[in-house]
CSV table of C-alpha atoms in Angstrom, one decimal:
chain,number,residue,atom,x,y,z
L,1,MET,CA,0.3,0.1,0.1
L,2,VAL,CA,2.3,2.6,1.1
L,3,LEU,CA,4.5,1.6,-2.1
L,4,SER,CA,1.3,2.1,-4.4
L,5,ILE,CA,1.4,5.6,-2.9
L,6,LEU,CA,5.0,6.4,-3.4
L,7,LEU,CA,5.0,5.3,-6.9
L,8,LEU,CA,1.8,7.3,-7.6
L,9,LEU,CA,3.6,10.2,-5.7
L,10,LEU,CA,6.5,9.8,-8.0
L,11,ILE,CA,4.2,9.6,-11.3
L,12,ALA,CA,2.5,13.1,-10.1
L,13,ALA,CA,5.8,14.7,-9.6
L,14,GLY,CA,7.0,13.3,-12.8
L,15,ILE,CA,4.2,14.7,-14.7
L,16,ALA,CA,4.1,17.8,-13.1
L,17,LEU,CA,7.9,18.5,-13.8
L,18,PHE,CA,7.4,17.7,-17.4
L,19,LEU,CA,4.5,20.0,-17.7
L,20,TRP,CA,6.3,22.8,-15.8
L,21,LEU,CA,9.7,22.3,-18.4
L,22,THR,CA,7.2,22.4,-21.5
L,23,SER,CA,4.9,25.1,-20.5
L,24,PRO,CA,5.8,28.4,-22.0
L,25,ASP,CA,7.8,30.7,-19.4
L,26,PRO,CA,8.8,34.2,-20.7
L,27,ASN,CA,11.5,34.6,-17.8
L,28,ARG,CA,13.2,31.1,-18.8
L,29,ASP,CA,13.2,32.1,-22.3
L,30,GLY,CA,15.0,35.1,-21.7
L,31,MET,CA,12.2,37.4,-21.9
L,32,LEU,CA,11.9,39.5,-19.1
L,33,PRO,CA,9.4,42.7,-18.3
L,34,ASP,CA,10.7,46.0,-19.0
L,35,ALA,CA,12.0,47.4,-15.9
L,36,ASN,CA,10.5,50.7,-16.8
L,37,ALA,CA,7.1,49.9,-17.2
L,38,ARG,CA,4.5,51.3,-15.3
L,39,VAL,CA,0.7,50.3,-14.6
L,40,GLY,CA,-1.7,52.4,-16.1
L,41,SER,CA,-1.8,55.0,-19.1
L,42,LEU,CA,0.0,58.1,-20.1
L,43,SER,CA,-1.6,61.4,-18.9
L,44,GLY,CA,-2.8,63.8,-22.0
L,45,ASP,CA,-4.4,64.8,-24.7
L,46,PHE,CA,-5.6,61.6,-26.5
L,47,GLU,CA,-8.3,62.8,-28.8
L,48,ASP,CA,-5.3,63.8,-31.1
L,49,LEU,CA,-3.5,60.5,-30.7
L,50,ASP,CA,-7.0,58.8,-31.7
L,51,LYS,CA,-7.6,61.0,-34.9
L,52,ILE,CA,-3.9,59.7,-36.0
L,53,VAL,CA,-4.8,56.6,-35.1
L,54,ASP,CA,-8.2,56.2,-36.7
L,55,GLU,CA,-6.9,58.2,-40.0
L,56,GLY,CA,-4.0,55.2,-40.2
L,57,MET,CA,-6.1,52.4,-39.6
L,58,LEU,CA,-7.1,50.5,-42.4
L,59,THR,CA,-9.6,47.6,-42.8
L,60,PHE,CA,-9.6,45.5,-46.1
L,61,SER,CA,-10.6,42.4,-47.7
L,62,ILE,CA,-9.1,40.7,-50.8
L,63,ASN,CA,-9.6,37.2,-52.1
L,64,VAL,CA,-6.5,35.5,-51.0
L,65,THR,CA,-6.8,32.9,-53.7
L,66,PRO,CA,-8.3,34.9,-56.8
L,67,SER,CA,-8.9,32.5,-59.9
L,68,PHE,CA,-8.7,33.6,-63.6
L,69,PRO,CA,-10.4,31.4,-66.5
L,70,ASP,CA,-7.0,32.4,-68.3
L,71,GLY,CA,-4.5,35.2,-68.5
L,72,ALA,CA,-6.4,37.7,-70.3
L,73,SER,CA,-10.0,37.2,-68.6
L,74,PRO,CA,-11.4,38.8,-65.0
L,75,GLY,CA,-11.1,36.8,-62.1
L,76,ASN,CA,-12.7,37.0,-58.5
L,77,LEU,CA,-10.1,39.5,-56.8
L,78,MET,CA,-13.1,40.9,-54.6
L,79,ILE,CA,-10.9,43.7,-53.3
L,80,GLU,CA,-12.9,45.6,-50.9
L,81,ASN,CA,-12.4,49.1,-48.4
L,82,ALA,CA,-14.8,48.9,-46.2
L,83,GLU,CA,-17.5,51.5,-45.0
L,84,ILE,CA,-15.6,52.1,-41.7
L,85,ASN,CA,-12.4,52.9,-43.3
L,86,ASN,CA,-11.3,56.9,-43.1
L,87,ASN,CA,-9.0,56.6,-46.3
L,88,ARG,CA,-9.2,55.7,-49.5
L,89,PHE,CA,-6.7,53.1,-51.2
L,90,THR,CA,-5.1,51.7,-54.4
L,91,CYS,CA,-4.3,48.0,-54.9
L,92,ALA,CA,-1.3,46.7,-56.6
L,93,ILE,CA,-0.5,42.8,-56.8
L,94,TYR,CA,3.1,41.6,-57.3
L,95,ARG,CA,4.8,38.3,-58.1
L,96,LYS,CA,7.0,37.0,-55.2
L,97,ASP,CA,9.0,35.3,-57.8
L,98,ASN,CA,9.9,37.9,-60.1
L,99,GLY,CA,8.7,41.2,-58.9
L,100,GLU,CA,6.1,41.9,-61.8
L,101,LYS,CA,3.5,44.0,-61.4
L,102,ILE,CA,0.3,42.0,-62.4
L,103,TYR,CA,-2.2,44.3,-61.4
L,104,GLN,CA,-3.0,47.9,-60.0
L,105,SER,CA,-6.5,49.3,-59.4
L,106,GLY,CA,-7.5,52.6,-59.2
L,107,TYR,CA,-8.6,54.1,-55.8
L,108,LEU,CA,-11.5,52.8,-53.9
L,109,ASP,CA,-13.4,54.8,-51.1
L,110,PRO,CA,-15.0,53.7,-48.4
L,111,GLY,CA,-17.7,51.5,-49.0
L,112,GLN,CA,-16.5,50.6,-52.7
L,113,TYR,CA,-15.2,47.1,-53.8
L,114,ILE,CA,-13.9,45.5,-57.2
L,115,GLU,CA,-15.6,42.2,-57.6
L,116,SER,CA,-13.7,41.2,-60.6
L,117,ALA,CA,-11.0,42.6,-62.8
L,118,PRO,CA,-8.6,41.4,-65.5
L,119,LEU,CA,-4.5,41.2,-64.7
L,120,GLU,CA,-2.1,43.3,-66.4
L,121,ALA,CA,-0.1,40.4,-67.5
L,122,ASP,CA,-1.5,37.7,-69.9
L,123,LEU,CA,0.0,34.8,-67.4
L,124,GLU,CA,0.2,31.4,-68.6
L,125,PRO,CA,-1.7,28.8,-66.5
L,126,GLY,CA,-0.2,27.8,-63.1
L,127,GLU,CA,0.1,28.9,-59.5
L,128,TYR,CA,1.5,32.5,-58.8
L,129,PRO,CA,2.2,33.4,-55.1
L,130,CYS,CA,1.9,37.0,-54.6
L,131,THR,CA,1.7,40.3,-52.6
L,132,ALA,CA,-1.2,42.6,-52.6
L,133,TYR,CA,-0.1,46.1,-51.2
L,134,PHE,CA,-2.8,48.9,-50.4
L,135,GLU,CA,-1.5,52.3,-50.6
L,136,THR,CA,-3.5,54.5,-48.3
L,137,TYR,CA,-4.4,58.2,-49.1
L,138,LYS,CA,-6.6,60.7,-47.1
L,139,LEU,CA,-9.7,61.5,-48.6
L,140,SER,CA,-9.4,65.4,-48.2
L,141,ASP,CA,-6.4,65.9,-50.3
L,142,ASN,CA,-4.9,62.4,-51.8
L,143,ALA,CA,-2.0,62.6,-49.6
L,144,PRO,CA,-0.4,59.7,-48.7
L,145,ILE,CA,-0.7,57.6,-45.3
L,146,GLY,CA,0.7,54.2,-45.5
L,147,GLN,CA,0.7,51.0,-46.7
L,148,ALA,CA,-0.6,47.4,-46.1
L,149,ALA,CA,-0.1,43.9,-47.5
L,150,ALA,CA,-1.3,40.5,-47.8
L,151,GLU,CA,0.1,37.3,-49.4
L,152,ILE,CA,-2.4,35.6,-51.9
L,153,THR,CA,-2.0,33.1,-54.6
L,154,VAL,CA,-3.1,34.1,-58.0
L,155,TYR,CA,-4.4,30.5,-59.9
L,156,VAL,CA,-4.8,31.0,-63.9
L,157,GLN,CA,-6.4,28.2,-65.0
L,158,GLY,CA,-6.1,27.9,-68.7
């Protein structure tokens, strides 16, 4: 009986040690909290900061696997500038293998979308890993704001 209890305790200790060693611990991985960090928020006028953040925020949609019947026909890009955005954007798609730009949109204001469009390059049938870059601009004067990107794969059927 005593031997069974000791065996169970030994097994439990082994499991506990295993769980402790395999659990993520920031201090064990060399990551430590910043010694200068304080709890709370900085004092000051946050309205201006909120305005800057809101202006720079971008919510967009794009089909990450657009398909084209052939290299010259429109495909289902499904690019959308969400209504909640405070800026307009353009979208350019570049192939990752050679950097070739294969698509460039005009600008889209908030609440506008492109369901389908042809590519600028007549691609051979295949699968093309690409990056879609979204350049954002102020609605008031088209001044550049920033850029966002999404990894997509373009499929050309035949």
